[in-house]
PDB file of C-alpha atoms in Angstrom:
ATOM      1  CA  VAL A   1     170.862   6.266 138.188  1.00 97.00           C
ATOM      2  CA  ILE A   2     172.357   3.236 139.703  1.00 97.00           C
ATOM      3  CA  ALA A   3     174.454   0.447 138.162  1.00 97.00           C
ATOM      4  CA  PHE A   4     176.146  -2.631 139.584  1.00 97.00           C
ATOM      5  CA  GLU A   5     177.645  -5.953 138.499  1.00 94.00           C
ATOM      6  CA  ALA A   6     176.202  -9.335 139.348  1.00 94.00           C
ATOM      7  CA  ALA A   7     177.713 -12.738 138.739  1.00 94.00           C
ATOM      8  CA  GLU A   8     175.679 -13.188 135.562  1.00 96.00           C
ATOM      9  CA  GLY A   9     175.926  -9.606 134.133  1.00 96.00           C
ATOM     10  CA  VAL A  10     175.181  -6.030 135.000  1.00 97.00           C
ATOM     11  CA  VAL A  11     172.122  -4.033 136.131  1.00 98.00           C
ATOM     12  CA  VAL A  12     171.402  -0.427 135.209  1.00 98.00           C
ATOM     13  CA  ALA A  13     168.412   1.328 136.701  1.00 98.00           C
ATOM     14  CA  ALA A  14     167.066   4.863 136.560  1.00 97.00           C
ATOM     15  CA  ASP A  15     164.031   6.747 137.854  1.00 95.00           C
ATOM     16  CA  ARG A  16     161.945   8.741 135.405  1.00 94.00           C
ATOM     17  CA  THR A  17     162.340  12.122 137.066  1.00 89.00           C
ATOM     18  CA  VAL A  18     164.683  14.675 135.442  1.00 79.00           C
ATOM     19  CA  ILE A  19     165.745  17.740 137.567  1.00 75.00           C
ATOM     20  CA  SER A  20     166.893  20.867 135.806  1.00 72.00           C
ATOM     21  CA  GLY A  21     168.478  23.208 138.291  1.00 73.00           C
ATOM     22  CA  ASN A  22     166.127  22.969 141.305  1.00 77.00           C
ATOM     23  CA  THR A  23     163.083  22.279 139.174  1.00 79.00           C
ATOM     24  CA  VAL A  24     161.492  18.992 138.082  1.00 79.00           C
ATOM     25  CA  ALA A  25     161.800  19.065 134.312  1.00 78.00           C
ATOM     26  CA  SER A  26     160.005  15.786 133.704  1.00 83.00           C
ATOM     27  CA  THR A  27     158.525  12.832 135.633  1.00 87.00           C
ATOM     28  CA  SER A  28     158.273  10.540 132.600  1.00 90.00           C
ATOM     29  CA  ALA A  29     161.685  10.608 131.003  1.00 90.00           C
ATOM     30  CA  ASP A  30     163.080   7.270 129.754  1.00 94.00           C
ATOM     31  CA  ARG A  31     166.700   7.694 130.811  1.00 94.00           C
ATOM     32  CA  LEU A  32     167.772   4.153 129.879  1.00 97.00           C
ATOM     33  CA  LEU A  33     169.858   3.599 126.816  1.00 96.00           C
ATOM     34  CA  ALA A  34     169.183   0.011 125.693  1.00 95.00           C
ATOM     35  CA  PHE A  35     170.939  -0.990 122.467  1.00 95.00           C
ATOM     36  CA  GLU A  36     171.579  -4.530 121.171  1.00 88.00           C
ATOM     37  CA  ASP A  37     174.898  -5.185 122.851  1.00 92.00           C
ATOM     38  CA  CYS A  38     175.441  -2.136 125.089  1.00 97.00           C
ATOM     39  CA  GLY A  39     173.479   0.468 127.021  1.00 98.00           C
ATOM     40  CA  GLY A  40     173.237   2.405 130.200  1.00 98.00           C
ATOM     41  CA  ALA A  41     171.342   5.492 131.639  1.00 98.00           C
ATOM     42  CA  VAL A  42     171.955   9.207 131.671  1.00 96.00           C
ATOM     43  CA  LEU A  43     171.020  11.987 134.061  1.00 92.00           C
ATOM     44  CA  ASP A  44     169.907  14.654 131.622  1.00 89.00           C
ATOM     45  CA  ASN A  45     168.807  15.036 127.944  1.00 91.00           C
ATOM     46  CA  PRO A  46     168.242  11.270 127.368  1.00 93.00           C
ATOM     47  CA  GLN A  47     166.585  11.754 123.923  1.00 93.00           C
ATOM     48  CA  THR A  48     169.581  13.734 122.594  1.00 95.00           C
ATOM     49  CA  VAL A  49     172.101  11.266 124.047  1.00 96.00           C
ATOM     50  CA  ARG A  50     170.161   8.345 122.646  1.00 97.00           C
ATOM     51  CA  ARG A  51     169.938   9.878 119.182  1.00 97.00           C
ATOM     52  CA  GLU A  52     173.627  10.719 119.058  1.00 97.00           C
ATOM     53  CA  LEU A  53     174.720   7.287 120.304  1.00 97.00           C
ATOM     54  CA  GLU A  54     172.453   5.484 117.868  1.00 97.00           C
ATOM     55  CA  ALA A  55     174.164   7.333 115.069  1.00 96.00           C
ATOM     56  CA  LYS A  56     177.624   6.512 116.371  1.00 97.00           C
ATOM     57  CA  LEU A  57     176.659   2.839 116.887  1.00 96.00           C
ATOM     58  CA  ARG A  58     175.267   2.617 113.311  1.00 94.00           C
ATOM     59  CA  SER A  59     178.551   3.974 111.982  1.00 94.00           C
ATOM     60  CA  TYR A  60     180.592   1.615 114.183  1.00 95.00           C
ATOM     61  CA  ARG A  61     178.562  -1.443 113.061  1.00 92.00           C
ATOM     62  CA  THR A  62     178.983  -0.385 109.383  1.00 92.00           C
ATOM     63  CA  GLU A  63     182.793  -0.175 109.729  1.00 94.00           C
ATOM     64  CA  HIS A  64     183.229  -3.313 111.929  1.00 93.00           C
ATOM     65  CA  ASP A  65     181.976  -6.815 111.649  1.00 85.00           C
ATOM     66  CA  HIS A  66     181.415  -7.440 115.357  1.00 86.00           C
ATOM     67  CA  ALA A  67     179.396  -6.126 118.258  1.00 89.00           C
ATOM     68  CA  VAL A  68     180.659  -3.000 120.001  1.00 96.00           C
ATOM     69  CA  THR A  69     182.725  -3.775 123.068  1.00 96.00           C
ATOM     70  CA  LEU A  70     183.325  -1.790 126.203  1.00 97.00           C
ATOM     71  CA  GLU A  71     186.213   0.379 125.175  1.00 97.00           C
ATOM     72  CA  PRO A  72     184.868   1.766 121.889  1.00 97.00           C
ATOM     73  CA  PHE A  73     181.419   2.276 123.480  1.00 98.00           C
ATOM     74  CA  THR A  74     182.993   4.157 126.398  1.00 98.00           C
ATOM     75  CA  ARG A  75     184.783   6.440 123.881  1.00 97.00           C
ATOM     76  CA  MET A  76     181.520   7.098 122.035  1.00 97.00           C
ATOM     77  CA  VAL A  77     179.714   7.879 125.277  1.00 98.00           C
ATOM     78  CA  GLU A  78     182.544  10.158 126.393  1.00 97.00           C
ATOM     79  CA  THR A  79     182.142  12.292 123.234  1.00 97.00           C
ATOM     80  CA  VAL A  80     178.342  12.443 123.436  1.00 97.00           C
ATOM     81  CA  VAL A  81     177.996  13.247 127.229  1.00 97.00           C
ATOM     82  CA  GLY A  82     180.792  15.802 126.915  1.00 97.00           C
ATOM     83  CA  GLU A  83     178.860  17.586 124.111  1.00 96.00           C
ATOM     84  CA  VAL A  84     175.512  17.305 125.882  1.00 95.00           C
ATOM     85  CA  GLY A  85     176.799  18.124 129.366  1.00 95.00           C
ATOM     86  CA  THR A  86     175.467  15.084 131.317  1.00 94.00           C
ATOM     87  CA  ASP A  87     176.772  12.098 133.187  1.00 96.00           C
ATOM     88  CA  ALA A  88     176.043   8.416 132.359  1.00 98.00           C
ATOM     89  CA  ALA A  89     176.407   4.938 133.754  1.00 98.00           C
ATOM     90  CA  ILE A  90     177.075   2.542 130.837  1.00 98.00           C
ATOM     91  CA  ALA A  91     177.561  -1.183 130.181  1.00 98.00           C
ATOM     92  CA  ALA A  92     178.969  -3.271 127.449  1.00 98.00           C
ATOM     93  CA  ARG A  93     180.850  -6.548 127.152  1.00 97.00           C
ATOM     94  CA  ASP A  94     184.628  -6.651 127.165  1.00 96.00           C
ATOM     95  CA  SER A  95     186.555  -8.680 124.620  1.00 93.00           C
ATOM     96  CA  ASP A  96     186.015 -11.839 126.767  1.00 95.00           C
ATOM     97  CA  GLY A  97     182.232 -11.379 126.724  1.00 96.00           C
ATOM     98  CA  THR A  98     181.980 -10.164 130.356  1.00 97.00           C
ATOM     99  CA  ALA A  99     179.490  -7.355 130.899  1.00 97.00           C
ATOM    100  CA  GLN A 100     181.119  -4.442 132.669  1.00 97.00           C
ATOM    101  CA  LEU A 101     180.252  -0.968 133.827  1.00 97.00           C
ATOM    102  CA  ARG A 102     181.650   2.473 133.559  1.00 98.00           C
ATOM    103  CA  ALA A 103     180.547   5.872 134.832  1.00 98.00           C
ATOM    104  CA  VAL A 104     181.272   8.522 132.197  1.00 98.00           C
ATOM    105  CA  TYR A 105     181.076  12.176 133.221  1.00 97.00           C
ATOM    106  CA  ALA A 106     180.535  15.336 131.208  1.00 96.00           C
ATOM    107  CA  ASP A 107     184.055  16.547 132.152  1.00 96.00           C
ATOM    108  CA  GLY A 108     185.612  13.547 130.357  1.00 93.00           C
ATOM    109  CA  SER A 109     186.452  11.469 133.373  1.00 97.00           C
ATOM    110  CA  VAL A 110     185.603   7.796 133.549  1.00 97.00           C
ATOM    111  CA  LEU A 111     185.108   5.714 136.722  1.00 96.00           C
ATOM    112  CA  THR A 112     185.673   2.042 136.485  1.00 94.00           C
ATOM    113  CA  ASP A 113     184.858   0.941 140.053  1.00 91.00           C
ATOM    114  CA  PRO A 114     181.243  -0.275 140.466  1.00 92.00           C
ATOM    115  CA  PRO A 115     178.794  -0.073 142.086  1.00 96.00           C
ATOM    116  CA  LEU A 116     177.831   3.259 140.511  1.00 97.00           C
ATOM    117  CA  ALA A 117     175.293   5.908 141.548  1.00 97.00           C
ATOM    118  CA  LEU A 118     174.617   9.253 139.890  1.00 96.00           C
ATOM    119  CA  GLY A 119     172.207  12.038 140.647  1.00 92.00           C
ATOM    120  CA  THR A 120     170.596  13.530 143.722  1.00 89.00           C
ATOM    121  CA  GLY A 121     170.100  10.281 145.586  1.00 93.00           C
ATOM    122  CA  ALA A 122     173.561   8.892 144.851  1.00 95.00           C
ATOM    123  CA  GLU A 123     174.767   8.764 148.450  1.00 94.00           C
ATOM    124  CA  LEU A 124     171.669   7.027 149.673  1.00 94.00           C
ATOM    125  CA  ALA A 125     171.867   4.452 146.812  1.00 96.00           C
ATOM    126  CA  LEU A 126     175.512   3.749 147.307  1.00 95.00           C
ATOM    127  CA  GLY A 127     175.008   2.878 150.917  1.00 90.00           C
ATOM    128  CA  ARG A 128     172.614   0.097 149.905  1.00 93.00           C
ATOM    129  CA  LEU A 129     174.637  -1.016 146.900  1.00 94.00           C
ATOM    130  CA  GLU A 130     177.877  -1.350 148.828  1.00 91.00           C
ATOM    131  CA  ALA A 131     176.212  -3.379 151.625  1.00 87.00           C
ATOM    132  CA  SER A 132     175.261  -6.352 149.439  1.00 85.00           C
ATOM    133  CA  ARG A 133     173.955  -7.248 146.043  1.00 88.00           C
ATOM    134  CA  PRO A 134     172.418 -10.466 144.689  1.00 91.00           C
ATOM    135  CA  SER A 135     174.461 -12.513 142.224  1.00 87.00           C
ATOM    136  CA  ASP A 136     171.467 -13.778 140.215  1.00 94.00           C
ATOM    137  CA  LEU A 137     170.622 -11.303 137.453  1.00 95.00           C
ATOM    138  CA  GLU A 138     166.880 -11.468 137.864  1.00 95.00           C
ATOM    139  CA  GLU A 139     167.192 -11.061 141.661  1.00 96.00           C
ATOM    140  CA  ALA A 140     169.646  -8.253 141.021  1.00 96.00           C
ATOM    141  CA  ALA A 141     167.143  -6.429 138.820  1.00 96.00           C
ATOM    142  CA  ALA A 142     164.462  -6.715 141.546  1.00 96.00           C
ATOM    143  CA  PHE A 143     167.009  -5.521 144.070  1.00 97.00           C
ATOM    144  CA  ALA A 144     167.745  -2.449 141.901  1.00 97.00           C
ATOM    145  CA  GLU A 145     164.012  -1.617 141.832  1.00 96.00           C
ATOM    146  CA  ASN A 146     163.928  -1.832 145.691  1.00 96.00           C
ATOM    147  CA  VAL A 147     167.002   0.387 145.976  1.00 96.00           C
ATOM    148  CA  LEU A 148     165.438   3.099 143.792  1.00 97.00           C
ATOM    149  CA  ALA A 149     162.159   2.822 145.700  1.00 96.00           C
ATOM    150  CA  GLY A 150     164.001   3.300 148.983  1.00 95.00           C
ATOM    151  CA  VAL A 151     165.898   6.271 147.659  1.00 96.00           C
ATOM    152  CA  ALA A 152     162.671   7.835 146.362  1.00 94.00           C
ATOM    153  CA  GLU A 153     161.243   7.733 149.862  1.00 95.00           C
ATOM    154  CA  ARG A 154     164.125   9.811 151.184  1.00 94.00           C
ATOM    155  CA  ASP A 155     165.202  12.018 148.240  1.00 90.00           C
ATOM    156  CA  THR A 156     162.786  14.528 146.732  1.00 86.00           C
ATOM    157  CA  GLY A 157     164.815  14.565 143.449  1.00 86.00           C
ATOM    158  CA  THR A 158     164.348  10.871 142.872  1.00 90.00           C
ATOM    159  CA  GLY A 159     160.976   9.804 141.308  1.00 91.00           C
ATOM    160  CA  GLU A 160     158.835   6.855 142.197  1.00 92.00           C
ATOM    161  CA  GLU A 161     158.687   5.542 138.609  1.00 94.00           C
ATOM    162  CA  HIS A 162     161.759   3.747 137.373  1.00 94.00           C
ATOM    163  CA  ASP A 163     163.147   1.444 134.719  1.00 97.00           C
ATOM    164  CA  VAL A 164     165.726  -1.427 134.876  1.00 97.00           C
ATOM    165  CA  TRP A 165     167.950  -2.815 132.075  1.00 97.00           C
ATOM    166  CA  THR A 166     170.330  -5.783 132.320  1.00 97.00           C
ATOM    167  CA  LEU A 167     173.107  -7.035 130.109  1.00 97.00           C
ATOM    168  CA  ARG A 168     173.967 -10.627 130.539  1.00 97.00           C
ATOM    169  CA  ASN A 169     177.597 -12.029 130.187  1.00 96.00           C
ATOM    170  CA  ASP A 170     178.122 -14.018 126.983  1.00 92.00           C
TER     171      ASP A 170
END
């Protein structure tokens, strides 16, 4: 899973391979979490995380008359990934409408310093992400695909199939 900020918004990308222990559990997992106004990607158990977050988001939208912003979404994700035991890179807009990222870990810690990379190829991905990133959101999405493709060539735990999601600033 990789995530980074561009001038026009944020990009989150994930391969479709899920590793359980030292074994490939799936090569077709959809690890992206794409909701109306927030989203991200998780390392493990994407279906469970998606289902739990959908329920929390429905409840939030029933109780509030506005889109979920970064802080409440981060708290929701903290609860879910802690229960499930996985890590996530998430994105939502802050109160000013700027899309921002967070890494949320199963142990309850939150990292607020993008770029983010999680999983077996994290070190390889961070090297490319820290060197340079496009500012245009469409170019940034294509760049994310290239980063994951490069990581997949060097890391056996990273799959060749991947998905990219973007969240544009308001």
